[in-house]
Coordinates of N, CA and C in Angstrom, one line a residue:
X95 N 113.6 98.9 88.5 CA 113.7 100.3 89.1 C 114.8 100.2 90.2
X96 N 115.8 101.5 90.2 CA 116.3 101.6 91.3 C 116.8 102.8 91.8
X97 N 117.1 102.9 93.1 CA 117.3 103.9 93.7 C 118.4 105.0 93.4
X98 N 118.3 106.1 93.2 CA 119.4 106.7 92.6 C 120.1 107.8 94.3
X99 N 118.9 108.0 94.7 CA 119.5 109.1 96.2 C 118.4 109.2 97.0
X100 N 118.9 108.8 98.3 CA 118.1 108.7 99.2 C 118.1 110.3 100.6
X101 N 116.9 110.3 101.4 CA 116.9 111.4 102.0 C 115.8 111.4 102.9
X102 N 116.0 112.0 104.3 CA 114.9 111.3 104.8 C 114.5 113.1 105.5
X103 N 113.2 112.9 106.5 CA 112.8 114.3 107.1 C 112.2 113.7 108.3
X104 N 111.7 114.6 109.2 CA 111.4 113.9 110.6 C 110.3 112.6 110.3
X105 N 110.2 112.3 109.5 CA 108.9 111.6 109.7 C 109.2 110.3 108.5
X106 N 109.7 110.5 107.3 CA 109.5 109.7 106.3 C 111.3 109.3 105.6
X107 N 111.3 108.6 105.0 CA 112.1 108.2 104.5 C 112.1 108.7 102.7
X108 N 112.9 108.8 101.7 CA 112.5 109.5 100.2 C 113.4 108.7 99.7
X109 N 112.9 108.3 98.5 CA 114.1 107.8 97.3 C 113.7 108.0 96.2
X110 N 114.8 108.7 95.5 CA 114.7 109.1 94.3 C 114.9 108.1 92.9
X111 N 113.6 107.5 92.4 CA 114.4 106.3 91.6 C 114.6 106.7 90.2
X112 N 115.5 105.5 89.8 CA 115.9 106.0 88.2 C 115.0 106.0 87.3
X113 N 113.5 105.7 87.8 CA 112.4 106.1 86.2 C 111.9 107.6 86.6
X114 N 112.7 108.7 87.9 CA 112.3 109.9 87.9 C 111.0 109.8 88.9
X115 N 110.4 108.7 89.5 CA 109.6 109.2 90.6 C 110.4 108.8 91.9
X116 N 109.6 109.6 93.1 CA 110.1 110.0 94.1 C 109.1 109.0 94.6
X117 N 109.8 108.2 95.5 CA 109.3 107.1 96.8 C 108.9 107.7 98.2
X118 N 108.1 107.5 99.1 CA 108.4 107.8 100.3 C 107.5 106.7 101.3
X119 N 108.6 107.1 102.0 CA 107.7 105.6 103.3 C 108.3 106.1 104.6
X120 N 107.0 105.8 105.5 CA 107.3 106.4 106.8 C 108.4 105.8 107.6
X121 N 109.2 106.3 108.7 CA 110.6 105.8 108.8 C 109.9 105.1 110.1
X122 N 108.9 104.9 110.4 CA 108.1 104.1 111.4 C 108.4 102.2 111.5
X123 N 108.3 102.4 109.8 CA 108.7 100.8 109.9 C 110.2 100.3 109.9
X124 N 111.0 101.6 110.0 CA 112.7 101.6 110.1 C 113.0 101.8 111.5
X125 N 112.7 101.1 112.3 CA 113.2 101.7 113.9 C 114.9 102.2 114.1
X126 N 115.8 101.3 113.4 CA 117.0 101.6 113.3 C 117.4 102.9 112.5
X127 N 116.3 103.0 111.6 CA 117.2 103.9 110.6 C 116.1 105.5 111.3
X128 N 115.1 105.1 111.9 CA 114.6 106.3 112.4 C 115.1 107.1 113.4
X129 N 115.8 106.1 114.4 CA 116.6 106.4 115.9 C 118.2 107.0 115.6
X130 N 118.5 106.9 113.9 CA 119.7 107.3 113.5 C 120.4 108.6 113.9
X131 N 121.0 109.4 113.7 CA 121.7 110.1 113.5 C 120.9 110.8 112.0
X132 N 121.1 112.3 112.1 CA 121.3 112.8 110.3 C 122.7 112.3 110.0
X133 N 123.6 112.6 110.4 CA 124.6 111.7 109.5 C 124.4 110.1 109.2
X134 N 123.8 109.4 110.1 CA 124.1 108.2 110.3 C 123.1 107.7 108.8
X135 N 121.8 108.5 109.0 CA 121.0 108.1 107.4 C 122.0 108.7 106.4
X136 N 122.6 110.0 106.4 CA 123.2 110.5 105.1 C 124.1 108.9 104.6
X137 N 124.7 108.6 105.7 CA 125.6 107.5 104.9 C 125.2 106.4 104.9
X138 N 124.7 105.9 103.0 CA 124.2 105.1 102.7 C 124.6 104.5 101.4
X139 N 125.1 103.0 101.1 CA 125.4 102.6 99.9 C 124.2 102.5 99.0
X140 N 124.0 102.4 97.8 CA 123.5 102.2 96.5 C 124.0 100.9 96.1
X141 N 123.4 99.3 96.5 CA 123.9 98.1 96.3 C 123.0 97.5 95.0
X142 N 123.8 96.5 94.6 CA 122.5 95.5 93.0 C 121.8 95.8 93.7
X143 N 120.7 95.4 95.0 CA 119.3 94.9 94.8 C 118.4 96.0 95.9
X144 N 119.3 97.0 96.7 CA 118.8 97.7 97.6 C 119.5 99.0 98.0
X145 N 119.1 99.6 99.1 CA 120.1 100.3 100.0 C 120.6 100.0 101.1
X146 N 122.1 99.9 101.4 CA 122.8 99.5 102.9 C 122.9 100.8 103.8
X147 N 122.6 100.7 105.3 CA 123.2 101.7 105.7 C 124.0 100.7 107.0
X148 N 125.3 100.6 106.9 CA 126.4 99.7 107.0 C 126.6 100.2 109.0
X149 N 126.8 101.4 109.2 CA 126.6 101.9 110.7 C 125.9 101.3 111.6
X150 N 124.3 101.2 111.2 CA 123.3 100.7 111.7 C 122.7 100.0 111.0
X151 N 123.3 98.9 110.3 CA 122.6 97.8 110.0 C 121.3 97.5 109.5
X152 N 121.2 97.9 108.5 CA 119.6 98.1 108.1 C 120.2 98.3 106.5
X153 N 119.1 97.9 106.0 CA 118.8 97.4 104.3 C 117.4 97.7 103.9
X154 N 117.6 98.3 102.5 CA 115.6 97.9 102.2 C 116.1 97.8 101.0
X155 N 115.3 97.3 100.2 CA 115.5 96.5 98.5 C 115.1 97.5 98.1
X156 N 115.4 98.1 96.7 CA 114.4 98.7 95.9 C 113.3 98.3 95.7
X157 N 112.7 97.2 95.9 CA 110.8 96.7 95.7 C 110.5 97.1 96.9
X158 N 110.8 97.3 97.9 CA 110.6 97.8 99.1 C 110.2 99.1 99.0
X159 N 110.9 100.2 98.2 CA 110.5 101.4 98.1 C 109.0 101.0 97.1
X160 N 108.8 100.7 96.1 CA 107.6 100.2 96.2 C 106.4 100.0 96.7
X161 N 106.8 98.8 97.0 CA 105.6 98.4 97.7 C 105.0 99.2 99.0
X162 N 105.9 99.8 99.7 CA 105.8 101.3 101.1 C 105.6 102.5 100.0
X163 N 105.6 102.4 98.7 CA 105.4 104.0 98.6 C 104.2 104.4 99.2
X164 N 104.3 105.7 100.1 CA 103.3 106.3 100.5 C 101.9 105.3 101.4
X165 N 102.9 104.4 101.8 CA 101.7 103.7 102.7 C 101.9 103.6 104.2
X166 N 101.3 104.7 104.8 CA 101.4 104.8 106.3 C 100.8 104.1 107.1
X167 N 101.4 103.7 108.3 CA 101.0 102.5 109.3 C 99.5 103.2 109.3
X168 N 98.5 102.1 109.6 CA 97.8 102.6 110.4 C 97.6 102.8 111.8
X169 N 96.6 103.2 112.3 CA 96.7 103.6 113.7 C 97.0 102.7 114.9
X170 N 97.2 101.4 114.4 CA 96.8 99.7 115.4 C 98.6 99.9 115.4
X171 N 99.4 99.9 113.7 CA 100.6 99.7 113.6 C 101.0 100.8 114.4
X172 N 100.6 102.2 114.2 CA 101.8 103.0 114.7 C 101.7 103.3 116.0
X173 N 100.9 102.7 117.2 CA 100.7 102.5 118.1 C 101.8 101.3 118.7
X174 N 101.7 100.5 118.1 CA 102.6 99.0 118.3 C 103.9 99.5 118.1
X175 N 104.1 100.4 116.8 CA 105.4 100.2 116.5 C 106.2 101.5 117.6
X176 N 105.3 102.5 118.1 CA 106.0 103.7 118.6 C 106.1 103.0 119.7
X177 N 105.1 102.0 120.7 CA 105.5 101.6 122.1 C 106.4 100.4 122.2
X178 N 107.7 100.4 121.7 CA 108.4 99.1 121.8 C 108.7 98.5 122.8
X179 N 108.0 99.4 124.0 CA 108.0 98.4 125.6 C 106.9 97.7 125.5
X180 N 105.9 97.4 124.6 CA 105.5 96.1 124.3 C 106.1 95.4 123.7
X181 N 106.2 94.0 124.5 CA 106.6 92.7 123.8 C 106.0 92.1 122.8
X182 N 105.7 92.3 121.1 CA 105.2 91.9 120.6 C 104.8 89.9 120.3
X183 N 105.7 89.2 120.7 CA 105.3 88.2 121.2 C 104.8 87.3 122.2
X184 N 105.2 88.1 123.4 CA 104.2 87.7 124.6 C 103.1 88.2 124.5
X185 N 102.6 89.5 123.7 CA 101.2 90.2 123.3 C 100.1 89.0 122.2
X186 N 101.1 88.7 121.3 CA 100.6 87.5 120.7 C 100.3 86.2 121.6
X187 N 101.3 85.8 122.3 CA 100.4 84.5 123.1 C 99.5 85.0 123.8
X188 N 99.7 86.3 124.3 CA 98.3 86.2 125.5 C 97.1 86.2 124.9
X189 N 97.2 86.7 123.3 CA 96.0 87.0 122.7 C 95.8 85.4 121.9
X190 N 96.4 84.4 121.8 CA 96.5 83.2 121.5 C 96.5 83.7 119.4
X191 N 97.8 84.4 119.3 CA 97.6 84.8 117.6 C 99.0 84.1 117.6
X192 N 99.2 83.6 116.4 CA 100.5 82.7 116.3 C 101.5 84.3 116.2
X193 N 102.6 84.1 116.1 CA 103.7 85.3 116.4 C 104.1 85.9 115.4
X194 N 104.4 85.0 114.6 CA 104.6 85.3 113.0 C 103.5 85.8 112.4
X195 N 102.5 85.7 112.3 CA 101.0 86.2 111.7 C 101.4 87.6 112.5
X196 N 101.4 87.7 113.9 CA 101.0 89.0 114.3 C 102.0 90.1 114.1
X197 N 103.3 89.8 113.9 CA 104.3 90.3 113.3 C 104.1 91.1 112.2
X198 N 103.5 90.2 111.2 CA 103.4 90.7 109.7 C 102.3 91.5 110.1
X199 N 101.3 91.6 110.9 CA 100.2 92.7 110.9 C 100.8 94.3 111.2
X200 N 101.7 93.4 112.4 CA 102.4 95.0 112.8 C 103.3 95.9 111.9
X201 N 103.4 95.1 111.0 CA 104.9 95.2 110.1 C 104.1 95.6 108.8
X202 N 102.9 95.3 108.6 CA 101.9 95.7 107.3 C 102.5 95.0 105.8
X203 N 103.1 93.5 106.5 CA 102.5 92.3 105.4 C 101.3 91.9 105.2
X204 N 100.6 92.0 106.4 CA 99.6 90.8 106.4 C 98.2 92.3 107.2
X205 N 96.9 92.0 106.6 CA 96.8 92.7 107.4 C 95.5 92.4 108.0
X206 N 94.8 92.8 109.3 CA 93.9 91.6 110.2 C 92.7 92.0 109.9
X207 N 91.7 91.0 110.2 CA 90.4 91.0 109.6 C 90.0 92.3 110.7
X208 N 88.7 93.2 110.5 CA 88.1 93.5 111.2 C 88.2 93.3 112.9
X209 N 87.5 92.0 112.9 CA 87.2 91.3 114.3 C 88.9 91.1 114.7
X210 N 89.3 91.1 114.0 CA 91.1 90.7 115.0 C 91.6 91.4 115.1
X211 N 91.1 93.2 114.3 CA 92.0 94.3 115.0 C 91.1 94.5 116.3
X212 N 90.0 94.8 116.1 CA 89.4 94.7 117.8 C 89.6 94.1 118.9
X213 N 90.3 92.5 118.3 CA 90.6 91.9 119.5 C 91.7 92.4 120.2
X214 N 92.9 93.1 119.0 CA 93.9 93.5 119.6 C 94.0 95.0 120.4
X215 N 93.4 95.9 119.8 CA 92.9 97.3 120.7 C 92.1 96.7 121.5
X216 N 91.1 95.5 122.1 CA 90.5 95.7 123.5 C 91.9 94.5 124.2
X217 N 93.3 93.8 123.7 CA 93.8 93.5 124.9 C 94.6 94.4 124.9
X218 N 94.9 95.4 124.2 CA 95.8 97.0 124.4 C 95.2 97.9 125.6
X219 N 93.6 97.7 125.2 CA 92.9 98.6 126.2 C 92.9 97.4 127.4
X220 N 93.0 96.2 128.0 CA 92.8 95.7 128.7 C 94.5 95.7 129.8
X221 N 95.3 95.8 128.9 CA 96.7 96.0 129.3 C 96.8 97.6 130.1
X222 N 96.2 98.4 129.4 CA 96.1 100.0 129.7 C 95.4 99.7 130.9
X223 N 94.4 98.9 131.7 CA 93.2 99.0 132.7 C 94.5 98.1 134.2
X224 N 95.8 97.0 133.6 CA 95.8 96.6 134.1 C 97.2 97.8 134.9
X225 N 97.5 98.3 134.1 CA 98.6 99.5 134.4 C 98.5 100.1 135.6
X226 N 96.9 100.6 135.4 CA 96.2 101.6 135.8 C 95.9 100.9 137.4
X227 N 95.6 100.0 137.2 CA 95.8 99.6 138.3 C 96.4 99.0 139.7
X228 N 97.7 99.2 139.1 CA 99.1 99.2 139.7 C 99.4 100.2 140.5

């Protein structure tokens, strides 16, 4: 499968592929292509294995539309991914989670047991108490 035209709206990203269905994936996990410009998304190449947008440096494969069709962060991710004044790797050491594991959670490769999203909303909520306290 591949992408024949792409199109985005405040919130999601669209691709139209050549077996005739329409893709969509939230532009949450595009920080570059979200912060874009409407021009800056309109201009986008159609490459073998993906889409380039050459301005702002950002790529997704065609399996990419895929695998994101219609799968929106959940609440842990779109928390993480809207506050990018968290450091997602000093957040991982302090929580003693290797970097790369906690990455892919944020990013919705990988995704955490139960007991390890609670540990990460009570050191979000523990971070919010220490704010607060400032």
């Amino acid at each position: 499968m591949k992408i024949t035209k792409v199109w985005t709206d405040a919130g999601h990203l669209y691709g139209l592929g050549d077996d005739g269905n329409t893709y969509r994936q939230s532009l949450l996990w595009y920080r570059r292509l979200m912060n874009a410009t409407p021009k800056q998304q309109a201009n986008y190449e159609l490459e073998p294995s993906g889409v380039h947008w050459d301005e702002i440096d950002e790529d997704i494969s065609y399996q990419g539309f895929i695998d994101r069709n219609n799968v929106e962060p959940t609440a842990l991710q779109r928390f993480l991914l809207t506050h990018r004044e968290l450091n997602l790797a000093e957040l991982a050491k302090r929580m003693n989670i290797n970097t790369t594991l906690f990455r892919n959670y944020v990013y919705g490769w990988k995704t955490p047991s139960e007991e390890r999203e609670k540990q990460i909303w009570q050191m979000i909520q523990t971070l919010g108490q220490e704010y607060i306290a400032i």
